[in-house]
XYZ file of N, CA, C and O in Angstrom:
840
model
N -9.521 -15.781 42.188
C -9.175 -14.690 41.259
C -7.899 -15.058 40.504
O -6.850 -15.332 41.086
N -8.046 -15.050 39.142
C -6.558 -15.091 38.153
C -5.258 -14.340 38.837
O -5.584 -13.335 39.468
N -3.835 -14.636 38.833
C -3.318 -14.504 39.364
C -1.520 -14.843 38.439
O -1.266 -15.999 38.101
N -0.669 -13.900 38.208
C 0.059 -13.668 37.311
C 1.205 -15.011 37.808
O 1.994 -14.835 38.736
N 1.155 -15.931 37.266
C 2.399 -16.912 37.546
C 3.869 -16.856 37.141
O 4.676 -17.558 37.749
N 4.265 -16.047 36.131
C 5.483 -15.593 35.367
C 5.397 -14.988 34.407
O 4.489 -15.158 33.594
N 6.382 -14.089 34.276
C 6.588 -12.885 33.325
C 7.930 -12.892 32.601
O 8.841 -12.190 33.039
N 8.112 -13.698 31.441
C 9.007 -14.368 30.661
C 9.374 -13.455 29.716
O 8.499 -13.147 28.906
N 10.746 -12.801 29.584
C 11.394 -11.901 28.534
C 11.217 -12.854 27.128
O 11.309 -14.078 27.041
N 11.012 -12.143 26.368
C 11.158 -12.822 24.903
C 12.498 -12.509 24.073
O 13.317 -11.656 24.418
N 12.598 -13.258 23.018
C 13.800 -12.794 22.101
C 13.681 -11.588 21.612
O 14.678 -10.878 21.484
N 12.009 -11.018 21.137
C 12.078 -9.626 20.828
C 12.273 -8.724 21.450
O 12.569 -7.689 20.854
N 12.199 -8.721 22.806
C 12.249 -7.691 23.484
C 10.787 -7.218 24.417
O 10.472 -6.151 24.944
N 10.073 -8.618 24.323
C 8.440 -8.561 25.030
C 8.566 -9.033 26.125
O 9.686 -9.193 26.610
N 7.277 -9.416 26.866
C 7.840 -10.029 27.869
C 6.367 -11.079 28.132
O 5.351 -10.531 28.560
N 6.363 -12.356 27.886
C 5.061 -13.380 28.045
C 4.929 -13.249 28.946
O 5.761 -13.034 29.827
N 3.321 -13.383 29.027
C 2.477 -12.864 30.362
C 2.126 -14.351 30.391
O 2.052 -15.042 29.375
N 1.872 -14.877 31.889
C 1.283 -15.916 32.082
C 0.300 -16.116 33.434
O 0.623 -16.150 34.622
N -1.062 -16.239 32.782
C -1.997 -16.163 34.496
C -2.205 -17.750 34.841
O -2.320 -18.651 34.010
N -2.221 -17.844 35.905
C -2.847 -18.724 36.136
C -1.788 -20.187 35.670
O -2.373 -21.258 35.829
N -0.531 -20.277 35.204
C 0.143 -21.259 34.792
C -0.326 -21.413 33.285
O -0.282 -22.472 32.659
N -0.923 -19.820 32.644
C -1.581 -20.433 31.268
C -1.194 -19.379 30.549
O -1.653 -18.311 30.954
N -0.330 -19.317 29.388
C -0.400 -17.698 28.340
C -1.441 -17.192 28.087
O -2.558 -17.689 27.948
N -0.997 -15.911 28.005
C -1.955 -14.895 27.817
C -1.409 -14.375 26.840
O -1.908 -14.805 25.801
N -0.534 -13.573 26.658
C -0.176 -12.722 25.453
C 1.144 -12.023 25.844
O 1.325 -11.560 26.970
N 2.226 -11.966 24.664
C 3.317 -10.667 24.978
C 2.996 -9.330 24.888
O 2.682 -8.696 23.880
N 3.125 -8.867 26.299
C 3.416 -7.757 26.379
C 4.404 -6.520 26.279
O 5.574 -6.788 26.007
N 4.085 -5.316 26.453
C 5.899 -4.694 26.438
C 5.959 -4.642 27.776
O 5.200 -5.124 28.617
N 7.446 -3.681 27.947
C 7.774 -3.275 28.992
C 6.855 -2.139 29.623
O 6.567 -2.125 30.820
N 6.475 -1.304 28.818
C 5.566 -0.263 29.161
C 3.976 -0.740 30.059
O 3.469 -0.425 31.135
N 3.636 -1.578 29.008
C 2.452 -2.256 29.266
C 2.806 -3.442 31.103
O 1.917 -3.637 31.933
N 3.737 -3.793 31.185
C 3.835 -4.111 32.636
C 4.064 -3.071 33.433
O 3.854 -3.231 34.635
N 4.405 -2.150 33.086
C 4.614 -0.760 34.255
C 3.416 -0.310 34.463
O 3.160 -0.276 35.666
N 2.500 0.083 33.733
C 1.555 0.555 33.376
C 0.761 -0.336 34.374
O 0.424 0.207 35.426
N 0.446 -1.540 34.190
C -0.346 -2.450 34.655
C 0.214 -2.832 36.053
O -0.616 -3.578 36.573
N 1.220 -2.643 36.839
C 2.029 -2.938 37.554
C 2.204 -4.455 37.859
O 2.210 -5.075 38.923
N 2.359 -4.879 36.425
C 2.707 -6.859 36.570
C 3.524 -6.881 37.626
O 4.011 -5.884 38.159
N 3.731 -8.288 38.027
C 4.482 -8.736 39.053
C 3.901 -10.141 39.360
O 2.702 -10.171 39.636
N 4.478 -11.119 39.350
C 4.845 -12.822 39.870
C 3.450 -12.791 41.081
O 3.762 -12.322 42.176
N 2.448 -13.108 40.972
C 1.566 -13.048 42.070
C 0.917 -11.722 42.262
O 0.620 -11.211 43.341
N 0.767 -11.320 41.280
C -0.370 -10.170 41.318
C -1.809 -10.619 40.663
O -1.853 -11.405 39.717
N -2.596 -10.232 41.065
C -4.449 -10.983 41.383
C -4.965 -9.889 40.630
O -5.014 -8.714 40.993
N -5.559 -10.654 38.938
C -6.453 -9.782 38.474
C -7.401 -10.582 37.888
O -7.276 -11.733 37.469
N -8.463 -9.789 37.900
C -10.121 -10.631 37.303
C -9.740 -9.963 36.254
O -8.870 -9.152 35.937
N -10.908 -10.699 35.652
C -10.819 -11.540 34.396
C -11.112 -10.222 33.374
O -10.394 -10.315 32.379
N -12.039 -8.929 33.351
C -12.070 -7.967 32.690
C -10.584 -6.952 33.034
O -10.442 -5.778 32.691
N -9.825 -7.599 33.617
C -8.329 -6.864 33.759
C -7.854 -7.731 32.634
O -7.424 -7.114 31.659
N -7.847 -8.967 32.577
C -6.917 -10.282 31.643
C -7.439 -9.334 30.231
O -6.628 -8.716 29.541
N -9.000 -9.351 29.944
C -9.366 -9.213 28.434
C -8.869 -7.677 28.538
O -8.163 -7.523 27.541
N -8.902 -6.452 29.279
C -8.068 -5.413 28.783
C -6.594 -5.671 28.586
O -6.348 -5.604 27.382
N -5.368 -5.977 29.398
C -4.151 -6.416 28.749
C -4.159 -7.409 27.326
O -3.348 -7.200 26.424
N -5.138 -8.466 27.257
C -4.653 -8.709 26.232
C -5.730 -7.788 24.797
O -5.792 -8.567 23.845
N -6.208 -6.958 24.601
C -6.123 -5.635 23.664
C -5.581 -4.590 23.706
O -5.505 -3.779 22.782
N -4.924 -4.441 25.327
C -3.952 -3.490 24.859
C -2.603 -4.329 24.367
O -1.914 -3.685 23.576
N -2.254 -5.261 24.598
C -1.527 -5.721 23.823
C -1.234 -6.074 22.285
O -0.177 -6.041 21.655
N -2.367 -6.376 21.952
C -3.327 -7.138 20.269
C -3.006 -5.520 19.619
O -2.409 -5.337 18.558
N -3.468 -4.574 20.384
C -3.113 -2.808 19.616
C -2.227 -2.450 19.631
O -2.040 -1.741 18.642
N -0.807 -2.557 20.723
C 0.364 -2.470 20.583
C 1.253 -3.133 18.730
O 2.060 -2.707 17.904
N 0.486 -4.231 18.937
C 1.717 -5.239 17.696
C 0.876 -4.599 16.315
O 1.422 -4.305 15.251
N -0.491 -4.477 16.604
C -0.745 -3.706 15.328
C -0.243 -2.731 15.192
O 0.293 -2.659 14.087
N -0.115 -1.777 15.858
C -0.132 -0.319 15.624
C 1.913 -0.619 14.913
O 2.406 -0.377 13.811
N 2.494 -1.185 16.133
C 3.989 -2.152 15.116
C 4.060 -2.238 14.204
O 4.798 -1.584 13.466
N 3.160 -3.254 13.850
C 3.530 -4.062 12.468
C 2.480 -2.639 11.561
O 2.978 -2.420 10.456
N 1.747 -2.113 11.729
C 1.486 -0.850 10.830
C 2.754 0.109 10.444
O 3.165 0.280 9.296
N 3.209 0.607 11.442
C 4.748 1.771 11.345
C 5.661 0.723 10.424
O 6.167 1.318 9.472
N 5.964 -0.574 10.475
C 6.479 -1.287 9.791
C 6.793 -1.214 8.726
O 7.862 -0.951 8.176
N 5.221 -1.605 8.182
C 4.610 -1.456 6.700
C 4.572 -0.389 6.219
O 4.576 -0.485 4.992
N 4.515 1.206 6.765
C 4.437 2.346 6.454
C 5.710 2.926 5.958
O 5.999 3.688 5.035
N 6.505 2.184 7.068
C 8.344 2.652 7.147
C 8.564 2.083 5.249
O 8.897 3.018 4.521
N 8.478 1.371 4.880
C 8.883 1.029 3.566
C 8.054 1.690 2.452
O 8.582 1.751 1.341
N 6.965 2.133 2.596
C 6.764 3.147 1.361
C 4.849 3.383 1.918
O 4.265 2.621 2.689
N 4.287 4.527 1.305
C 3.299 4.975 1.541
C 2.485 3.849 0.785
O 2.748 3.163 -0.203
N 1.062 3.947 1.892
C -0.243 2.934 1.702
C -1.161 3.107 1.878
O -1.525 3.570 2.959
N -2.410 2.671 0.396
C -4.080 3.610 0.779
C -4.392 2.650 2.366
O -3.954 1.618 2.876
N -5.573 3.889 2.767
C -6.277 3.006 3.685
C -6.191 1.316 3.768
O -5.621 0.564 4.559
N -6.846 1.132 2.835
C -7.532 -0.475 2.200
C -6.520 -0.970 2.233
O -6.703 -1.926 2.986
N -4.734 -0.995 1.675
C -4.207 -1.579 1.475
C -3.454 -2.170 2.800
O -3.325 -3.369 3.049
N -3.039 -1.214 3.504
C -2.612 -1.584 4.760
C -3.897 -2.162 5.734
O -3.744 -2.620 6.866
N -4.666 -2.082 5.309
C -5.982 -3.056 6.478
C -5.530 -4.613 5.802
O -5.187 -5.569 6.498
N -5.603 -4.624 4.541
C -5.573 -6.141 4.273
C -4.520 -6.652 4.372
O -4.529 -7.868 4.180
N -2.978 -5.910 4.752
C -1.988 -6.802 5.315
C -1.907 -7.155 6.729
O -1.418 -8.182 7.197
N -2.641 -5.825 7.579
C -2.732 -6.236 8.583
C -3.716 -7.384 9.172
O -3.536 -7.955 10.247
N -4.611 -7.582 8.423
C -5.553 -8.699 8.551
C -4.873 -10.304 8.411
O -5.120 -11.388 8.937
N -3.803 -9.762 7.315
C -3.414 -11.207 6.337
C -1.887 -11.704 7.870
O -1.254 -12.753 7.989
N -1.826 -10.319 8.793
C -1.048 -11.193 9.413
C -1.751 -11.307 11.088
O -1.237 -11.233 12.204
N -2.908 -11.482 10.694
C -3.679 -12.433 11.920
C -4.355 -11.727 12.990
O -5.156 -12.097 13.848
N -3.595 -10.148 12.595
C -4.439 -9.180 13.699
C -6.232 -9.139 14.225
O -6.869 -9.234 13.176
N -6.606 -9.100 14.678
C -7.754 -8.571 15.432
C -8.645 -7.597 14.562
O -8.285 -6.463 14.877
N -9.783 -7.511 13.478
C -10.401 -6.639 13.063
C -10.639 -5.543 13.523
O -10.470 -4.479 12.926
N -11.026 -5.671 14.551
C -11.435 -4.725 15.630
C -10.052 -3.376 15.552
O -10.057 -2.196 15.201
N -9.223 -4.108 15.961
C -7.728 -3.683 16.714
C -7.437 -3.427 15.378
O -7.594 -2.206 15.349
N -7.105 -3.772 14.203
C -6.964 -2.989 13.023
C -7.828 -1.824 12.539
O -7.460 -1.011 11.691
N -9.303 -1.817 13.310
C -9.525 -0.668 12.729
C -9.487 0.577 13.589
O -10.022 1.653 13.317
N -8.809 0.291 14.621
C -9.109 1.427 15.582
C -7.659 2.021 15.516
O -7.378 3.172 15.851
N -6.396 0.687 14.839
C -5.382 1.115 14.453
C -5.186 2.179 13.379
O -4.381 3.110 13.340
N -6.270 1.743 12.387
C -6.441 3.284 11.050
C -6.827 4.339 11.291
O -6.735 5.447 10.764
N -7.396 3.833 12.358
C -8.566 5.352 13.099
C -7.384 6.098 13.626
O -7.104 7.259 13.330
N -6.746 5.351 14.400
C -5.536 6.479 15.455
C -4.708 6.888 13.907
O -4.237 8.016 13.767
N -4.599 5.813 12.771
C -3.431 6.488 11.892
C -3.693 7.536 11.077
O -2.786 8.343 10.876
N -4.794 7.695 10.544
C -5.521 8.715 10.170
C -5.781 10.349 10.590
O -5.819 11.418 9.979
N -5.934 9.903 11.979
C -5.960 11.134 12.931
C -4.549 11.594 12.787
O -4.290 12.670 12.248
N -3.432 10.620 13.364
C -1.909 11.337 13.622
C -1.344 11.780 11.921
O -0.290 12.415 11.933
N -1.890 11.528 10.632
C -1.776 12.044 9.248
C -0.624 10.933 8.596
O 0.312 11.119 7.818
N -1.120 9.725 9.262
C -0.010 8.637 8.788
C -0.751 8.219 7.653
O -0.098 7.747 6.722
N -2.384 8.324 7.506
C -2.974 7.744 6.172
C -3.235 8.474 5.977
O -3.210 9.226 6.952
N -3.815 9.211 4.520
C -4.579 9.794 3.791
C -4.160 9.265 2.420
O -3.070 9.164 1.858
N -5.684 8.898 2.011
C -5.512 7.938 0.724
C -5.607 9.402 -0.366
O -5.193 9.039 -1.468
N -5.997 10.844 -0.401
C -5.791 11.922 -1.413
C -4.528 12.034 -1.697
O -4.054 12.070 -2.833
N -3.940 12.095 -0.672
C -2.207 11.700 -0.881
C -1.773 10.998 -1.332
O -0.707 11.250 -1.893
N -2.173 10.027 -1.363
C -1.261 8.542 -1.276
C -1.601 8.511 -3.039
O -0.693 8.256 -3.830
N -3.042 8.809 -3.512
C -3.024 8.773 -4.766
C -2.883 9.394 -5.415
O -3.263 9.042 -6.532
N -2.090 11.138 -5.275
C -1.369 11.859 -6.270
C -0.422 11.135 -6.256
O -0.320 10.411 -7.246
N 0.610 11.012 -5.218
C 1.769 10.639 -4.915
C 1.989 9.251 -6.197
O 2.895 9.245 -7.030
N 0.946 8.203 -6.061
C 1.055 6.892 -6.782
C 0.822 7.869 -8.412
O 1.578 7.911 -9.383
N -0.124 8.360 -8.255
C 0.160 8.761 -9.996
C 1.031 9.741 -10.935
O 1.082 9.972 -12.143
N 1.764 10.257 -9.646
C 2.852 10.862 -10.293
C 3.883 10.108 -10.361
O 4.715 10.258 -11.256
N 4.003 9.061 -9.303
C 5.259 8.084 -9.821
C 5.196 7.224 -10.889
O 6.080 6.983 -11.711
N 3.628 6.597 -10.787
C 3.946 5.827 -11.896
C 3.629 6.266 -13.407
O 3.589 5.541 -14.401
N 3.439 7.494 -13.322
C 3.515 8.779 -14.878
C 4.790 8.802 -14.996
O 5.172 8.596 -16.148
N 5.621 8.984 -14.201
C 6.980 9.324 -14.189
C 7.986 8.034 -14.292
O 8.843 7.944 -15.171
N 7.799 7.179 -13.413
C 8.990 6.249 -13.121
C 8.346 4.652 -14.226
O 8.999 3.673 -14.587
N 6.977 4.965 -14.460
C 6.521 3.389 -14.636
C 6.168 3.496 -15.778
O 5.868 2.466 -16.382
N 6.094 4.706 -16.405
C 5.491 5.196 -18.143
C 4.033 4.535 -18.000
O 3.754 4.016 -19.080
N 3.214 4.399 -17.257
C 1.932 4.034 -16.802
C 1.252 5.249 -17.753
O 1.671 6.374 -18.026
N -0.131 4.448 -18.188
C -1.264 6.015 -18.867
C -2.051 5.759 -17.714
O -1.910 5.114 -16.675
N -3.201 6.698 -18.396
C -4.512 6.944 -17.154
C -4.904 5.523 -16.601
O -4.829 5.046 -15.469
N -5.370 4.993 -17.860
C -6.535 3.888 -17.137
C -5.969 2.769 -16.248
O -6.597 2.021 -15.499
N -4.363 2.824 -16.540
C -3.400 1.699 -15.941
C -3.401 2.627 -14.360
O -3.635 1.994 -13.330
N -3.201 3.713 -14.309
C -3.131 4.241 -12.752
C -4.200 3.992 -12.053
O -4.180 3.701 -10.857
N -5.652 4.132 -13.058
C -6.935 4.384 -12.666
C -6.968 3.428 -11.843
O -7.080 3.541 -10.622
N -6.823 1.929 -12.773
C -6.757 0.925 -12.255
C -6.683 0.363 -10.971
O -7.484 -0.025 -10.120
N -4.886 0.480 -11.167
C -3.935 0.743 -9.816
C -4.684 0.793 -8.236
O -4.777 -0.106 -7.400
N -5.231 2.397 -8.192
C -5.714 2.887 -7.643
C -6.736 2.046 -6.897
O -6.532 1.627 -5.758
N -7.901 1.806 -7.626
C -9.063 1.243 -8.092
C -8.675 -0.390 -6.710
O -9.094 -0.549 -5.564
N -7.740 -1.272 -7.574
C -7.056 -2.148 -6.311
C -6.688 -1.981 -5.705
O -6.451 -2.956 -4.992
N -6.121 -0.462 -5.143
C -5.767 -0.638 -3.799
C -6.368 0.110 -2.892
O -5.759 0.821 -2.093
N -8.035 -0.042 -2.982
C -9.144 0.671 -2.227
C -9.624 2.134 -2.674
O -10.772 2.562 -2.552
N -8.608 2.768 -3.175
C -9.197 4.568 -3.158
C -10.074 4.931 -4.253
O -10.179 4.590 -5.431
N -10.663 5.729 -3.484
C -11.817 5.915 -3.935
C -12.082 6.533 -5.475
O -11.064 6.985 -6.000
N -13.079 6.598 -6.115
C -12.918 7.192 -7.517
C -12.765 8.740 -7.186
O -12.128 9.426 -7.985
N -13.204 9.209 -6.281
C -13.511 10.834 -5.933
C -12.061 11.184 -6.325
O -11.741 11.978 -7.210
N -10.973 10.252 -5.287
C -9.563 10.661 -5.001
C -8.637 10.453 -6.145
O -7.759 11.279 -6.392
N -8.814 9.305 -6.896
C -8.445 8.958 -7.597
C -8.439 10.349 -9.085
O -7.530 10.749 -9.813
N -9.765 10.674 -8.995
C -9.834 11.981 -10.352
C -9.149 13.003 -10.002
O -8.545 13.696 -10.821
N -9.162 13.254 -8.551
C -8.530 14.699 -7.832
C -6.841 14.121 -8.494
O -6.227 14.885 -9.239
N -6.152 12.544 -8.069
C -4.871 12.709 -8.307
C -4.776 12.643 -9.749
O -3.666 13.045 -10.099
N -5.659 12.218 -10.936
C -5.445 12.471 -12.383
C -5.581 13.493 -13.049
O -5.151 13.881 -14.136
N -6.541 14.083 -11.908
C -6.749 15.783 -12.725
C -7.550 15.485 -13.906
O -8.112 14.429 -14.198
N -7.493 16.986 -14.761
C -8.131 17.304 -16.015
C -7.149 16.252 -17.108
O -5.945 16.312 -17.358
N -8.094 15.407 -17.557
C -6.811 14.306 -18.447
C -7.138 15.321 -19.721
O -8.076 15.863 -20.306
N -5.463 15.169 -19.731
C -4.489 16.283 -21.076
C -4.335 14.898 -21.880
O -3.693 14.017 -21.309
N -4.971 14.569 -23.406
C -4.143 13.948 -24.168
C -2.724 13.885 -24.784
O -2.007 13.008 -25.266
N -2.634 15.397 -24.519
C -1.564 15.742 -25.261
C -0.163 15.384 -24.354
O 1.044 15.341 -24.595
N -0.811 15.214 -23.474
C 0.722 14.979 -22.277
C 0.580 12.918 -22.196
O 1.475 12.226 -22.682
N -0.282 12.485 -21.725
C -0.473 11.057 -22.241
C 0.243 10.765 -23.682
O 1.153 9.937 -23.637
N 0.044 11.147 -24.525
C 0.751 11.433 -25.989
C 2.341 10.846 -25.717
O 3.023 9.839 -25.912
N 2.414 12.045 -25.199
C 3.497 11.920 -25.135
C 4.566 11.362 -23.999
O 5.797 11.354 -24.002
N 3.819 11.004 -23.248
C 4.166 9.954 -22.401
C 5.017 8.396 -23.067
O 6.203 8.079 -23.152
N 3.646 7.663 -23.466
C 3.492 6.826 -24.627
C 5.018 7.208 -25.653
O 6.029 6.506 -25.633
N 4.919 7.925 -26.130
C 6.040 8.295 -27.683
C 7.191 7.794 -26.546
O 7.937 6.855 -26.822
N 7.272 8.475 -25.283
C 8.864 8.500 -24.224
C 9.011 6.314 -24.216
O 10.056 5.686 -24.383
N 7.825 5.807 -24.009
C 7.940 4.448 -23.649
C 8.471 4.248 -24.923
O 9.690 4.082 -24.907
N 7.698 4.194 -26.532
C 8.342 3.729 -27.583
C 10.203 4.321 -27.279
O 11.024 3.592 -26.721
N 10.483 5.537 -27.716
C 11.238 5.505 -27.835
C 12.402 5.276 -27.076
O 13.571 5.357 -27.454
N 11.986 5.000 -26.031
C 13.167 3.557 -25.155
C 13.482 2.193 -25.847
O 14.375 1.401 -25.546
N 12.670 2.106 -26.717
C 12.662 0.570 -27.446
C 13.548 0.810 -28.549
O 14.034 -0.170 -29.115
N 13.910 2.307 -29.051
C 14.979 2.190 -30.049
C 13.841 2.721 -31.924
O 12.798 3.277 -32.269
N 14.884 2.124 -32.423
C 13.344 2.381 -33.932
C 12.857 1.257 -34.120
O 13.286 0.180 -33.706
N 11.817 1.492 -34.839
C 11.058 0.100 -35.457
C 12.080 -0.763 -36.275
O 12.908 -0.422 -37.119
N 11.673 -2.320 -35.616
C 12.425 -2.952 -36.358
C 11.644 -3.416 -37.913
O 10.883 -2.783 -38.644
N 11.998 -4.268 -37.974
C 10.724 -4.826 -39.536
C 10.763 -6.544 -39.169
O 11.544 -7.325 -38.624
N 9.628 -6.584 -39.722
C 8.399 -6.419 -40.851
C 7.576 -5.470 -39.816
O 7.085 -5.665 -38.704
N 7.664 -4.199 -40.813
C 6.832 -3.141 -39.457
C 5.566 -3.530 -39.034
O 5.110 -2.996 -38.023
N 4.962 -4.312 -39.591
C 3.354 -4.554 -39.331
C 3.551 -5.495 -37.522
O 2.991 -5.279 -36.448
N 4.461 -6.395 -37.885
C 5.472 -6.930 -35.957
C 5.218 -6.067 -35.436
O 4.289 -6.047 -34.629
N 6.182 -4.732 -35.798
C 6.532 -4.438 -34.637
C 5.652 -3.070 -34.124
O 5.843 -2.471 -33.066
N 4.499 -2.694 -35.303
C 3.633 -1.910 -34.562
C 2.792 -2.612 -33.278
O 2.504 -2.224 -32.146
N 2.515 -4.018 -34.150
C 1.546 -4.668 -33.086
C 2.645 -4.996 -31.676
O 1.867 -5.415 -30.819
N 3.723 -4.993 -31.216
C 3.912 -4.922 -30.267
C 4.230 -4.357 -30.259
O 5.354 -4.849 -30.157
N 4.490 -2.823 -30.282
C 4.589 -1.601 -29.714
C 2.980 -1.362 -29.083
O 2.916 -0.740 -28.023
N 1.676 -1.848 -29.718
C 0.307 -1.351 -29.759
C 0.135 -2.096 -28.782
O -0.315 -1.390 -27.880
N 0.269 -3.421 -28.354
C 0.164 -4.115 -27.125
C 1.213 -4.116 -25.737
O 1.037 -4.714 -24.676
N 2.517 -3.107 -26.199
C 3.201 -2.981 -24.687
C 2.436 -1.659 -24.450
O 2.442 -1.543 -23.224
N 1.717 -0.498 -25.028
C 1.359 0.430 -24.491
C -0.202 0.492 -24.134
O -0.738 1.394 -23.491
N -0.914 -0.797 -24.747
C -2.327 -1.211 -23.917
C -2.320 -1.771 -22.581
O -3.193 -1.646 -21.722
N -0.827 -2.633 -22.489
C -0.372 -3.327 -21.549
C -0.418 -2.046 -19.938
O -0.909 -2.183 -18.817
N 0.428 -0.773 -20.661
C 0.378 0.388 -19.487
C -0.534 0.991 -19.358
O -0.361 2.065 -18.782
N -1.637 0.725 -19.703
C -2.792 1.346 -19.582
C -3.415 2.876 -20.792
O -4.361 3.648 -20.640
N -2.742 2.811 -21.521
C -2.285 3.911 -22.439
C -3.856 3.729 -23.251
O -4.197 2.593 -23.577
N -4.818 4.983 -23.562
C -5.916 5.036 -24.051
C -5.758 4.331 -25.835
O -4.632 4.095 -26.272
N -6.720 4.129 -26.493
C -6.895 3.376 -27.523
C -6.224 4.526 -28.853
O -5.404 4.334 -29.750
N -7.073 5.806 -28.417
C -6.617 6.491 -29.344
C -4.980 7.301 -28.933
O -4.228 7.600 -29.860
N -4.670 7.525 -27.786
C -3.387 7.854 -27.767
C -2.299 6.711 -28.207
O -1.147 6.918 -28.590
N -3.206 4.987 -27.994
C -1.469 4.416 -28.380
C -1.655 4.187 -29.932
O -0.798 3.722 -30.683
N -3.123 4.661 -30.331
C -2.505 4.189 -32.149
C -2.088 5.757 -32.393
O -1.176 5.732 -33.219
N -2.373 7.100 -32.021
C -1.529 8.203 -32.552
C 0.314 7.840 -32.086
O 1.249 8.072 -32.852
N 0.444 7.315 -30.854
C 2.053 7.362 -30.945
C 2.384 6.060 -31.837
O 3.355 6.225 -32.576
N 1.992 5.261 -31.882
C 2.518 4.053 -32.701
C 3.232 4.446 -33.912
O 4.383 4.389 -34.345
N 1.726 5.001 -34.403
C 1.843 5.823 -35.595
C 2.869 7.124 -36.040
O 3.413 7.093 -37.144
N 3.073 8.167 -35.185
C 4.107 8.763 -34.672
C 5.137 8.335 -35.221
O 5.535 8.685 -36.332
N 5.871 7.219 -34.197
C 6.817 6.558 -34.066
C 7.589 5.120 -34.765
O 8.548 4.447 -34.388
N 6.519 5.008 -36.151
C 7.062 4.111 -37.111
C 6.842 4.705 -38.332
O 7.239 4.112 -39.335
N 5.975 6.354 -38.495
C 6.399 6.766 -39.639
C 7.174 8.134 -39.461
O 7.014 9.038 -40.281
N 8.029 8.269 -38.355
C 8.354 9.623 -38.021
C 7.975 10.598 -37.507
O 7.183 11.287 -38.150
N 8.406 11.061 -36.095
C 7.603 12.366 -35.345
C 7.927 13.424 -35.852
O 9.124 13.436 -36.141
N 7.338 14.427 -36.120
C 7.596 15.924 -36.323
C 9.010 16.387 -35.467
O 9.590 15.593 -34.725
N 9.530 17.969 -35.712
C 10.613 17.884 -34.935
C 10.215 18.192 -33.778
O 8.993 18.274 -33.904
N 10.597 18.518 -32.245
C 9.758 18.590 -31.344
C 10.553 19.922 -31.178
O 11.770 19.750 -31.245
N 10.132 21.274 -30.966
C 10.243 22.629 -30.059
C 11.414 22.171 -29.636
O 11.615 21.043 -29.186
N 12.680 23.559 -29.855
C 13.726 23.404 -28.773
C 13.010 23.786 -27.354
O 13.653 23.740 -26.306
């Protein structure tokens, strides 16, 4: 019967499991209490493959709070970093499953949240959020719920806020419409909203409402 040969602290704060004179996997501290490790303790082999997934689910469920701790993430997006750093399919998805349940994911959220920032902070139009969205897994359902009823008139003027960060038209105006017309295709800004602000904004806007 397999049989625990040393239980080696790590620099992180784990502790390498070793059966048999052979690694197995870092564990925590919890996970040896739990298991009651110890230097010569005798476990078969469906004991070895449970420690090492409860271990493999420990560093995911980690390196998930990680990735979360620095800013909100659809479903999809946090599966493919956790994949890209070597985790266990399996163990990543049972990691979304528990994150989902505790209200750490929800991609309806995650994609108002993304399209109000980048309406706000990124001068982004629809189809550039749509986009967005679109790559980072969520769904079209969620995606319309966070765009809502599209208002031209607020896109409009979205667009006019990006030009007029750039200052006035310089000349030969025919320049500098066409790159004004290609930094606001660039944000995703609809065909007919960026030639009404272009237009707008190199022959003069109306006055706007105090």
């Amino acid at each position: 019967m397999p049989v625990v040969t040393a239980l080696r602290a790590t620099r992180r704060g784990g502790v390498a499991l070793h059966v048999d004179d052979e690694y197995v996997c870092v564990v925590s501290e919890s996970l040896v209490a739990r298991w009651r490790l110890f230097k010569g303790r005798e476990l078969d082999a469906s004991d070895v493959a449970a420690i090492r997934a409860a271990s493999s689910a420990e560093r995911v469920m980690a390196d998930a709070y990680h990735l979360l701790g620095h800013r909100a993430r659809s479903r999809e997006e946090l599966r493919r970093r956790l994949l890209a750093k070597d985790h266990d399919e399996h163990a990543v998805g049972c990691a979304l499953e528990k994150l989902s349940a505790d209200g750490f994911l929800d991609d309806a959220a995650f994609a108002r949240s993304y399209a109000a920032d980048k309406r706000k902070m990124g001068g982004w139009g629809e189809a550039r959020i749509r986009r967005g969205l679109r790559e980072l897994g969520v769904t079209t359902t969620d995606a319309d719920d966070a765009l809502g009823a599209h208002d031209e008139g607020e896109e409009l003027e979205r667009a006019l806020a990006v030009l007029r960060r750039r200052g006035a038209p310089g000349q030969p105006l025919d320049a500098a419409r066409r790159r004004a017309f290609q930094a606001l295709q660039r944000r995703g800004f609809s065909s007919s909203v960026t030639y009404a602000a272009v237009r707008l904004w190199t022959e003069g806007e109306p006055p706007r409402p105090n």
